[in-house]
């Protein structure tokens, strides 16, 4: 078998292959081709800018198509909020539990050094009599007797 | 795809053809330099210079206008983004051809996998189709065929070739590139190009034997 293209008669085939040159895209196709490429390039650049500035939209779109993940994400967010509220309540009502014994005793007024405790205070400027509770100022609700109503059959 | 006047066979780069190029045409290297800086008008000029040849190569490899359209556009888009890595060791023409060829071969590999699956589905139905059974049992070859049918057979025969063999026939026998240019595009030696071309022609001749007599 010859390996040289020149030694084999491929002339009929080459005549048929000329047909391929007649296969052309629709008219005016190439007039608009480069414009389409440039438009896509410009759109790509705009897209990149938008992606970097609106990352939240991307996250939203990502979660929008994955409901299970979105539910987990929401539950995690709610858990963080609830634990934050509970933790802050504990922080306000039980300072002793959060501080070591030595530090807590230092905050006790009984243990404050005398010069500091002896200093005059100016907080009690109001001389009006203090009530024990604000609720005492609210009058007791009047008890209205209720008469039974007889309903004839 | 329509049958029209044959595309002008351009064997070399712009400016390489006999005769002088248009005096106002900017140098390719200058256009590349400007495009690399983000100048879209310079890149538009580069696209216009090579769009027909890139499209034709991809089209003859895929035999499908829509695929060729997508792949040709993606070739130019990828090339624009990769311009920074273009060192200028080869011409822009060879470089973008290489991108188109690699992109097309990757696409064809993916398509082959998809076709494999769909053909398996068709096979089962074809066995039970009486018209198809009658058609394949008719062994009389039809010598007198119309151009459209011959074109169809030619495209079918081309698709039977492996991608490297189809590419060599497309670049040499359809687009008129030299062995040296094809070797640069395919990053192989000229001997490989010649042997592939010979084998591909033999295969095509065998597939089309009924139509070439």
mmCIF file of C-alpha atoms in Angstrom:
data_model
loop_
_atom_site.group_PDB
_atom_site.id
_atom_site.type_symbol
_atom_site.label_atom_id
_atom_site.label_comp_id
_atom_site.label_asym_id
_atom_site.label_seq_id
_atom_site.Cartn_x
_atom_site.Cartn_y
_atom_site.Cartn_z
ATOM 1 C CA UNK A 1 0.000 0.000 0.000
ATOM 2 C CA UNK A 2 1.334 3.372 -0.960
ATOM 3 C CA UNK A 3 1.547 6.013 1.760
ATOM 4 C CA UNK A 4 1.978 8.930 -0.568
ATOM 5 C CA UNK A 5 -1.153 10.967 -1.317
ATOM 6 C CA UNK A 6 0.276 11.861 -4.691
ATOM 7 C CA UNK A 7 0.481 8.185 -5.744
ATOM 8 C CA UNK A 8 -3.195 7.501 -5.066
ATOM 9 C CA UNK A 9 -5.903 8.790 -7.387
ATOM 10 C CA UNK A 10 -8.138 10.898 -5.188
ATOM 11 C CA UNK A 11 -9.273 13.197 -7.992
ATOM 12 C CA UNK A 12 -12.956 12.043 -8.003
ATOM 13 C CA UNK A 13 -13.086 12.532 -4.238
ATOM 14 C CA UNK A 14 -11.569 15.983 -4.432
ATOM 15 C CA UNK A 15 -14.163 16.970 -7.024
ATOM 16 C CA UNK A 16 -16.919 15.878 -4.646
ATOM 17 C CA UNK A 17 -15.296 17.690 -1.725
ATOM 18 C CA UNK A 18 -15.644 20.931 -3.692
ATOM 19 C CA UNK A 19 -19.326 20.660 -2.819
ATOM 20 C CA UNK A 20 -18.445 21.543 0.753
ATOM 21 C CA UNK A 21 -17.367 25.000 -0.331
ATOM 22 C CA UNK A 22 -20.911 25.724 -1.484
ATOM 23 C CA UNK A 23 -22.297 25.200 1.986
ATOM 24 C CA UNK A 24 -22.761 28.704 3.311
ATOM 25 C CA UNK A 25 -24.593 30.126 6.314
ATOM 26 C CA UNK A 26 -27.721 32.278 5.775
ATOM 27 C CA UNK A 27 -27.250 35.567 3.894
ATOM 28 C CA UNK A 28 -25.935 38.499 5.969
ATOM 29 C CA UNK A 29 -24.852 36.045 8.654
ATOM 30 C CA UNK A 30 -21.278 37.332 8.675
ATOM 31 C CA UNK A 31 -22.409 40.982 8.607
ATOM 32 C CA UNK A 32 -23.766 40.549 12.102
ATOM 33 C CA UNK A 33 -21.390 37.926 13.462
ATOM 34 C CA UNK A 34 -18.701 40.194 14.936
ATOM 35 C CA UNK A 35 -21.392 42.442 16.415
ATOM 36 C CA UNK A 36 -22.856 39.487 18.268
ATOM 37 C CA UNK A 37 -19.439 38.521 19.613
ATOM 38 C CA UNK A 38 -18.717 42.049 20.850
ATOM 39 C CA UNK A 39 -22.194 42.313 22.393
ATOM 40 C CA UNK A 40 -21.608 39.094 24.303
ATOM 41 C CA UNK A 41 -18.212 40.321 25.456
ATOM 42 C CA UNK A 42 -19.676 43.605 26.708
ATOM 43 C CA UNK A 43 -22.555 41.780 28.407
ATOM 44 C CA UNK A 44 -20.045 39.488 30.073
ATOM 45 C CA UNK A 45 -18.150 42.441 31.503
ATOM 46 C CA UNK A 46 -21.350 43.994 32.808
ATOM 47 C CA UNK A 47 -22.317 40.648 34.276
ATOM 48 C CA UNK A 48 -19.014 40.357 36.112
ATOM 49 C CA UNK A 49 -19.462 43.823 37.650
ATOM 50 C CA UNK A 50 -22.998 43.029 38.721
ATOM 51 C CA UNK A 51 -21.923 39.714 40.184
ATOM 52 C CA UNK A 52 -19.312 41.351 42.348
ATOM 53 C CA UNK A 53 -21.605 44.139 43.619
ATOM 54 C CA UNK A 54 -24.804 42.176 44.024
ATOM 55 C CA UNK A 55 -23.509 39.028 45.665
ATOM 56 C CA UNK A 56 -26.605 38.926 47.855
ATOM 57 C CA UNK A 57 -28.776 38.391 44.783
ATOM 58 C CA UNK A 58 -26.575 35.489 43.794
ATOM 59 C CA UNK A 59 -26.955 33.976 47.251
ATOM 60 C CA UNK A 60 -30.710 34.475 47.052
ATOM 61 C CA UNK A 61 -30.876 32.838 43.639
ATOM 62 C CA UNK A 62 -28.732 29.988 44.911
ATOM 63 C CA UNK A 63 -31.037 29.368 47.858
ATOM 64 C CA UNK A 64 -34.149 29.890 45.754
ATOM 65 C CA UNK A 65 -33.474 26.721 43.809
ATOM 66 C CA UNK A 66 -32.605 24.667 46.906
ATOM 67 C CA UNK A 67 -35.566 24.777 49.321
ATOM 68 C CA UNK A 68 -34.067 22.292 51.783
ATOM 69 C CA UNK A 69 -30.896 24.324 52.039
ATOM 70 C CA UNK A 70 -32.916 27.527 52.333
ATOM 71 C CA UNK A 71 -34.984 26.011 55.183
ATOM 72 C CA UNK A 72 -31.824 24.893 56.988
ATOM 73 C CA UNK A 73 -30.317 28.318 56.505
ATOM 74 C CA UNK A 74 -33.487 29.965 57.878
ATOM 75 C CA UNK A 75 -33.645 27.596 60.868
ATOM 76 C CA UNK A 76 -30.008 28.287 61.649
ATOM 77 C CA UNK A 77 -30.621 32.029 61.476
ATOM 78 C CA UNK A 78 -33.657 31.737 63.831
ATOM 79 C CA UNK A 79 -31.629 29.570 66.242
ATOM 80 C CA UNK A 80 -28.885 32.179 66.334
ATOM 81 C CA UNK A 81 -31.417 34.951 67.092
ATOM 82 C CA UNK A 82 -33.179 32.939 69.864
ATOM 83 C CA UNK A 83 -29.937 31.891 71.494
ATOM 84 C CA UNK A 84 -28.802 35.512 71.335
ATOM 85 C CA UNK A 85 -31.968 36.672 73.168
ATOM 86 C CA UNK A 86 -31.691 33.941 75.807
ATOM 87 C CA UNK A 87 -28.050 34.609 76.374
ATOM 88 C CA UNK A 88 -28.581 38.343 76.750
ATOM 89 C CA UNK A 89 -31.383 37.697 79.338
ATOM 90 C CA UNK A 90 -29.091 35.501 81.360
ATOM 91 C CA UNK A 91 -26.367 38.077 81.157
ATOM 92 C CA UNK A 92 -28.688 40.739 82.625
ATOM 93 C CA UNK A 93 -30.228 38.681 85.451
ATOM 94 C CA UNK A 94 -27.344 36.517 86.642
ATOM 95 C CA UNK A 95 -24.130 38.447 86.639
ATOM 96 C CA UNK A 96 -22.732 36.274 89.398
ATOM 97 C CA UNK A 97 -22.974 33.187 87.303
ATOM 98 C CA UNK A 98 -20.889 34.731 84.614
ATOM 99 C CA UNK A 99 -18.111 36.068 86.837
ATOM 100 C CA UNK A 100 -15.653 34.151 88.961
ATOM 101 C CA UNK A 101 -16.185 34.382 92.717
ATOM 102 C CA UNK A 102 -13.163 36.591 93.335
ATOM 103 C CA UNK A 103 -14.202 39.168 90.751
ATOM 104 C CA UNK A 104 -17.861 39.139 91.906
ATOM 105 C CA UNK A 105 -16.932 39.836 95.512
ATOM 106 C CA UNK A 106 -14.930 42.816 94.427
ATOM 107 C CA UNK A 107 -18.112 44.346 93.036
ATOM 108 C CA UNK A 108 -20.066 43.876 96.286
ATOM 109 C CA UNK A 109 -20.706 47.338 97.928
ATOM 110 C CA UNK A 110 -19.783 45.891 101.307
ATOM 111 C CA UNK A 111 -16.312 45.254 100.081
ATOM 112 C CA UNK A 112 -15.768 48.672 98.596
ATOM 113 C CA UNK A 113 -13.053 50.601 100.375
ATOM 114 C CA UNK A 114 -14.329 53.170 102.984
ATOM 115 C CA UNK A 115 -13.069 56.393 101.359
ATOM 116 C CA UNK A 116 -15.030 55.567 98.252
ATOM 117 C CA UNK A 117 -18.152 54.530 100.224
ATOM 118 C CA UNK A 118 -17.978 57.606 102.424
ATOM 119 C CA UNK A 119 -18.154 59.994 99.571
ATOM 120 C CA UNK A 120 -21.461 61.988 99.484
ATOM 121 C CA UNK A 121 -23.993 60.916 96.943
ATOM 122 C CA UNK A 122 -26.277 63.221 95.071
ATOM 123 C CA UNK A 123 -28.827 60.793 93.740
ATOM 124 C CA UNK A 124 -31.645 61.418 96.269
ATOM 125 C CA UNK A 125 -32.580 64.950 95.232
ATOM 126 C CA UNK A 126 -36.323 64.181 95.174
ATOM 127 C CA UNK A 127 -37.816 64.634 98.660
ATOM 128 C CA UNK A 128 -41.300 63.269 97.894
ATOM 129 C CA UNK A 129 -42.386 60.226 99.789
ATOM 130 C CA UNK A 130 -41.592 57.103 97.885
ATOM 131 C CA UNK A 131 -44.298 54.564 97.357
ATOM 132 C CA UNK A 132 -43.545 50.907 97.792
ATOM 133 C CA UNK A 133 -44.953 50.036 94.477
ATOM 134 C CA UNK A 134 -46.466 51.790 91.552
ATOM 135 C CA UNK A 135 -49.231 49.175 91.501
ATOM 136 C CA UNK A 136 -50.577 50.452 94.831
ATOM 137 C CA UNK A 137 -51.535 53.700 93.160
ATOM 138 C CA UNK A 138 -53.849 51.858 90.820
ATOM 139 C CA UNK A 139 -57.268 51.423 92.369
ATOM 140 C CA UNK A 140 -58.704 47.984 92.963
ATOM 141 C CA UNK A 141 -61.174 46.981 90.231
ATOM 142 C CA UNK A 142 -64.797 47.346 91.221
ATOM 143 C CA UNK A 143 -66.614 44.033 91.582
ATOM 144 C CA UNK A 144 -69.839 44.060 89.595
ATOM 145 C CA UNK A 145 -72.405 41.451 90.760
ATOM 146 C CA UNK A 146 -73.680 39.244 88.017
ATOM 147 C CA UNK A 147 -77.290 38.084 88.127
ATOM 148 C CA UNK A 148 -78.151 34.720 86.721
ATOM 149 C CA UNK A 149 -80.451 34.837 83.719
ATOM 150 C CA UNK A 150 -83.128 32.278 83.475
ATOM 151 C CA UNK A 151 -83.829 31.010 80.029
ATOM 152 C CA UNK A 152 -87.262 29.481 79.448
ATOM 153 C CA UNK A 153 -87.376 26.497 77.122
ATOM 154 C CA UNK B 1 -27.179 25.939 5.845
ATOM 155 C CA UNK B 2 -27.807 26.797 2.216
ATOM 156 C CA UNK B 3 -26.087 26.027 -1.054
ATOM 157 C CA UNK B 4 -24.511 29.197 -2.330
ATOM 158 C CA UNK B 5 -21.529 30.468 -4.223
ATOM 159 C CA UNK B 6 -18.382 28.776 -2.936
ATOM 160 C CA UNK B 7 -16.490 30.582 -0.237
ATOM 161 C CA UNK B 8 -13.368 32.333 -1.414
ATOM 162 C CA UNK B 9 -10.498 30.034 -0.635
ATOM 163 C CA UNK B 10 -8.040 31.995 1.471
ATOM 164 C CA UNK B 11 -4.928 30.004 2.050
ATOM 165 C CA UNK B 12 -2.872 32.478 4.017
ATOM 166 C CA UNK B 13 -3.125 35.272 6.453
ATOM 167 C CA UNK B 14 -4.347 38.685 5.352
ATOM 168 C CA UNK B 15 -1.463 40.360 3.647
ATOM 169 C CA UNK B 16 0.120 37.067 2.641
ATOM 170 C CA UNK B 17 -1.889 36.775 -0.562
ATOM 171 C CA UNK B 18 -0.529 37.881 -3.871
ATOM 172 C CA UNK B 19 -0.980 41.598 -4.291
ATOM 173 C CA UNK B 20 -0.774 44.303 -1.701
ATOM 174 C CA UNK B 21 -3.176 44.503 1.194
ATOM 175 C CA UNK B 22 -5.398 47.514 1.656
ATOM 176 C CA UNK B 23 -3.155 50.367 2.828
ATOM 177 C CA UNK B 24 -5.505 51.513 5.594
ATOM 178 C CA UNK B 25 -5.696 48.040 7.202
ATOM 179 C CA UNK B 26 -3.953 48.105 10.561
ATOM 180 C CA UNK B 27 -1.309 45.515 11.357
ATOM 181 C CA UNK B 28 -2.514 42.393 13.084
ATOM 182 C CA UNK B 29 -0.028 42.809 15.934
ATOM 183 C CA UNK B 30 -1.244 46.369 16.489
ATOM 184 C CA UNK B 31 -4.861 45.178 16.621
ATOM 185 C CA UNK B 32 -3.914 42.434 19.072
ATOM 186 C CA UNK B 33 -2.111 44.946 21.275
ATOM 187 C CA UNK B 34 -5.114 47.264 21.329
ATOM 188 C CA UNK B 35 -7.572 44.415 21.914
ATOM 189 C CA UNK B 36 -5.481 43.188 24.826
ATOM 190 C CA UNK B 37 -6.028 46.601 26.456
ATOM 191 C CA UNK B 38 -9.782 46.146 26.101
ATOM 192 C CA UNK B 39 -10.316 47.972 22.808
ATOM 193 C CA UNK B 40 -13.460 46.340 21.411
ATOM 194 C CA UNK B 41 -13.234 48.070 18.032
ATOM 195 C CA UNK B 42 -9.797 46.534 17.457
ATOM 196 C CA UNK B 43 -11.092 43.116 18.422
ATOM 197 C CA UNK B 44 -14.112 43.600 16.174
ATOM 198 C CA UNK B 45 -11.687 44.083 13.283
ATOM 199 C CA UNK B 46 -9.832 40.880 14.207
ATOM 200 C CA UNK B 47 -13.104 38.950 14.379
ATOM 201 C CA UNK B 48 -14.108 40.221 10.931
ATOM 202 C CA UNK B 49 -10.816 39.065 9.482
ATOM 203 C CA UNK B 50 -11.118 35.467 10.614
ATOM 204 C CA UNK B 51 -14.828 34.842 11.223
ATOM 205 C CA UNK B 52 -15.515 33.131 7.896
ATOM 206 C CA UNK B 53 -12.620 30.714 8.099
ATOM 207 C CA UNK B 54 -13.210 29.872 11.748
ATOM 208 C CA UNK B 55 -16.909 29.381 11.125
ATOM 209 C CA UNK B 56 -16.261 27.201 8.054
ATOM 210 C CA UNK B 57 -13.801 24.985 9.900
ATOM 211 C CA UNK B 58 -16.203 24.447 12.770
ATOM 212 C CA UNK B 59 -19.126 23.937 10.431
ATOM 213 C CA UNK B 60 -17.365 21.261 8.345
ATOM 214 C CA UNK B 61 -16.373 19.504 11.560
ATOM 215 C CA UNK B 62 -19.878 19.529 13.053
ATOM 216 C CA UNK B 63 -22.094 19.625 9.908
ATOM 217 C CA UNK B 64 -24.522 21.758 11.883
ATOM 218 C CA UNK B 65 -25.071 25.501 11.514
ATOM 219 C CA UNK B 66 -26.335 26.151 15.046
ATOM 220 C CA UNK B 67 -23.441 24.289 16.625
ATOM 221 C CA UNK B 68 -20.989 26.033 14.323
ATOM 222 C CA UNK B 69 -22.495 29.414 15.195
ATOM 223 C CA UNK B 70 -22.209 28.795 18.942
ATOM 224 C CA UNK B 71 -18.714 27.338 18.757
ATOM 225 C CA UNK B 72 -17.390 30.072 16.474
ATOM 226 C CA UNK B 73 -18.715 32.788 18.792
ATOM 227 C CA UNK B 74 -17.349 31.016 21.862
ATOM 228 C CA UNK B 75 -13.982 30.675 20.146
ATOM 229 C CA UNK B 76 -13.705 34.433 19.684
ATOM 230 C CA UNK B 77 -14.967 35.123 23.205
ATOM 231 C CA UNK B 78 -12.494 32.699 24.725
ATOM 232 C CA UNK B 79 -9.703 34.131 22.602
ATOM 233 C CA UNK B 80 -10.489 37.659 23.815
ATOM 234 C CA UNK B 81 -10.263 36.595 27.452
ATOM 235 C CA UNK B 82 -7.082 34.622 26.748
ATOM 236 C CA UNK B 83 -5.371 37.444 24.850
ATOM 237 C CA UNK B 84 -3.164 38.209 27.850
ATOM 238 C CA UNK B 85 -1.674 34.716 27.562
ATOM 239 C CA UNK B 86 -1.017 35.136 23.836
ATOM 240 C CA UNK B 87 2.742 35.578 23.675
ATOM 241 C CA UNK B 88 2.955 36.084 19.947
ATOM 242 C CA UNK B 89 5.109 32.970 19.415
ATOM 243 C CA UNK B 90 2.753 32.008 16.608
ATOM 244 C CA UNK B 91 0.519 34.256 14.551
ATOM 245 C CA UNK B 92 -2.856 35.265 15.924
ATOM 246 C CA UNK B 93 -4.342 33.391 12.979
ATOM 247 C CA UNK B 94 -2.745 30.065 14.007
ATOM 248 C CA UNK B 95 -3.493 30.696 17.666
ATOM 249 C CA UNK B 96 -7.213 31.333 17.180
ATOM 250 C CA UNK B 97 -7.490 28.393 14.803
ATOM 251 C CA UNK B 98 -6.025 26.212 17.543
ATOM 252 C CA UNK B 99 -8.605 27.478 20.038
ATOM 253 C CA UNK B 100 -11.410 26.757 17.565
ATOM 254 C CA UNK B 101 -10.099 23.272 16.813
ATOM 255 C CA UNK B 102 -9.699 22.326 20.490
ATOM 256 C CA UNK B 103 -13.118 23.696 21.338
ATOM 257 C CA UNK B 104 -14.732 21.832 18.467
ATOM 258 C CA UNK B 105 -13.034 18.527 19.258
ATOM 259 C CA UNK B 106 -14.109 18.776 22.908
ATOM 260 C CA UNK B 107 -17.651 19.548 21.778
ATOM 261 C CA UNK B 108 -17.686 16.588 19.387
ATOM 262 C CA UNK B 109 -16.493 14.238 22.109
ATOM 263 C CA UNK B 110 -19.353 15.349 24.338
ATOM 264 C CA UNK B 111 -21.828 15.091 21.469
ATOM 265 C CA UNK B 112 -20.603 11.598 20.633
ATOM 266 C CA UNK B 113 -21.431 10.487 24.146
ATOM 267 C CA UNK B 114 -24.919 11.970 23.844
ATOM 268 C CA UNK B 115 -25.468 10.446 20.401
ATOM 269 C CA UNK B 116 -24.316 7.075 21.681
ATOM 270 C CA UNK B 117 -27.152 7.152 24.176
ATOM 271 C CA UNK B 118 -29.805 8.302 21.727
ATOM 272 C CA UNK B 119 -28.680 5.824 19.070
ATOM 273 C CA UNK B 120 -29.101 2.990 21.520
ATOM 274 C CA UNK B 121 -32.678 4.120 21.978
ATOM 275 C CA UNK B 122 -33.251 4.361 18.233
ATOM 276 C CA UNK B 123 -31.781 0.903 17.587
ATOM 277 C CA UNK B 124 -34.484 -0.784 19.576
ATOM 278 C CA UNK B 125 -37.254 0.996 17.640
ATOM 279 C CA UNK B 126 -35.567 0.579 14.266
ATOM 280 C CA UNK B 127 -35.673 -3.194 14.483
ATOM 281 C CA UNK B 128 -39.454 -3.014 14.527
ATOM 282 C CA UNK B 129 -39.940 -0.393 11.816
ATOM 283 C CA UNK B 130 -41.072 -2.157 8.584
ATOM 284 C CA UNK B 131 -40.089 0.796 6.367
ATOM 285 C CA UNK B 132 -36.551 0.828 7.710
ATOM 286 C CA UNK B 133 -36.247 -2.939 7.389
ATOM 287 C CA UNK B 134 -37.338 -2.699 3.725
ATOM 288 C CA UNK B 135 -34.888 0.137 3.093
ATOM 289 C CA UNK B 136 -31.818 -1.628 4.402
ATOM 290 C CA UNK B 137 -32.691 -4.885 2.610
ATOM 291 C CA UNK B 138 -32.717 -3.043 -0.730
ATOM 292 C CA UNK B 139 -29.121 -3.601 -1.792
ATOM 293 C CA UNK B 140 -29.339 -1.878 -5.149
ATOM 294 C CA UNK B 141 -27.058 1.165 -5.108
ATOM 295 C CA UNK B 142 -28.474 4.345 -6.571
ATOM 296 C CA UNK B 143 -25.932 5.877 -8.877
ATOM 297 C CA UNK B 144 -27.968 8.774 -10.177
ATOM 298 C CA UNK B 145 -28.381 11.057 -7.269
ATOM 299 C CA UNK B 146 -29.108 14.700 -6.904
ATOM 300 C CA UNK B 147 -26.582 17.179 -5.567
ATOM 301 C CA UNK B 148 -28.460 17.511 -2.321
ATOM 302 C CA UNK B 149 -28.315 13.786 -1.747
ATOM 303 C CA UNK B 150 -24.638 13.642 -2.649
ATOM 304 C CA UNK B 151 -23.966 16.463 -0.232
ATOM 305 C CA UNK B 152 -25.854 14.603 2.453
ATOM 306 C CA UNK B 153 -23.857 11.429 1.813
ATOM 307 C CA UNK B 154 -20.622 13.378 1.827
ATOM 308 C CA UNK B 155 -21.442 14.953 5.178
ATOM 309 C CA UNK B 156 -22.407 11.578 6.585
ATOM 310 C CA UNK B 157 -19.125 10.106 5.359
ATOM 311 C CA UNK B 158 -17.202 13.012 6.879
ATOM 312 C CA UNK B 159 -18.871 12.408 10.211
ATOM 313 C CA UNK B 160 -17.690 8.800 10.152
ATOM 314 C CA UNK B 161 -14.067 9.936 10.188
ATOM 315 C CA UNK B 162 -12.292 10.434 13.472
ATOM 316 C CA UNK B 163 -11.932 14.089 14.532
ATOM 317 C CA UNK B 164 -8.231 14.439 13.593
ATOM 318 C CA UNK B 165 -8.820 12.896 10.155
ATOM 319 C CA UNK B 166 -11.902 15.017 9.525
ATOM 320 C CA UNK B 167 -9.999 18.095 10.576
ATOM 321 C CA UNK B 168 -7.137 17.426 8.164
ATOM 322 C CA UNK B 169 -9.516 16.908 5.226
ATOM 323 C CA UNK B 170 -11.449 20.044 6.167
ATOM 324 C CA UNK B 171 -8.395 22.236 6.492
ATOM 325 C CA UNK B 172 -6.607 20.900 3.416
ATOM 326 C CA UNK B 173 -9.169 19.778 0.858
ATOM 327 C CA UNK B 174 -12.011 22.155 1.746
ATOM 328 C CA UNK B 175 -10.248 25.245 3.065
ATOM 329 C CA UNK B 176 -7.032 24.918 1.143
ATOM 330 C CA UNK B 177 -4.509 25.280 3.971
ATOM 331 C CA UNK B 178 -1.007 23.966 3.395
ATOM 332 C CA UNK B 179 0.457 20.975 5.225
ATOM 333 C CA UNK B 180 2.745 23.309 7.162
ATOM 334 C CA UNK B 181 -0.111 25.504 8.360
ATOM 335 C CA UNK B 182 -2.130 22.468 9.404
ATOM 336 C CA UNK B 183 0.858 21.066 11.286
ATOM 337 C CA UNK B 184 1.188 24.349 13.203
ATOM 338 C CA UNK B 185 -2.524 24.417 14.046
ATOM 339 C CA UNK B 186 -2.655 20.777 15.117
ATOM 340 C CA UNK B 187 0.737 20.982 16.832
ATOM 341 C CA UNK B 188 2.112 17.912 15.083
ATOM 342 C CA UNK B 189 4.689 17.319 12.377
ATOM 343 C CA UNK B 190 4.060 17.514 8.643
ATOM 344 C CA UNK B 191 4.490 13.752 8.210
ATOM 345 C CA UNK B 192 1.598 13.153 10.580
ATOM 346 C CA UNK B 193 -0.555 15.586 8.612
ATOM 347 C CA UNK B 194 0.251 13.822 5.333
ATOM 348 C CA UNK B 195 -0.426 10.342 6.665
ATOM 349 C CA UNK B 196 -3.705 11.443 8.262
ATOM 350 C CA UNK B 197 -4.778 13.098 5.040
ATOM 351 C CA UNK B 198 -4.000 9.970 3.052
ATOM 352 C CA UNK B 199 -5.879 7.707 5.443
ATOM 353 C CA UNK B 200 -8.862 10.080 5.639
ATOM 354 C CA UNK B 201 -9.155 10.262 1.838
ATOM 355 C CA UNK B 202 -8.995 6.490 1.579
ATOM 356 C CA UNK B 203 -11.760 6.165 4.133
ATOM 357 C CA UNK B 204 -13.938 8.756 2.420
ATOM 358 C CA UNK B 205 -13.394 7.129 -0.943
ATOM 359 C CA UNK B 206 -14.506 3.802 0.495
ATOM 360 C CA UNK B 207 -17.604 5.305 2.117
ATOM 361 C CA UNK B 208 -18.591 7.092 -1.090
ATOM 362 C CA UNK B 209 -17.569 4.382 -3.540
ATOM 363 C CA UNK B 210 -21.077 4.112 -5.003
ATOM 364 C CA UNK B 211 -21.101 7.813 -5.800
ATOM 365 C CA UNK B 212 -17.573 8.222 -7.102
ATOM 366 C CA UNK B 213 -17.726 5.672 -9.934
#
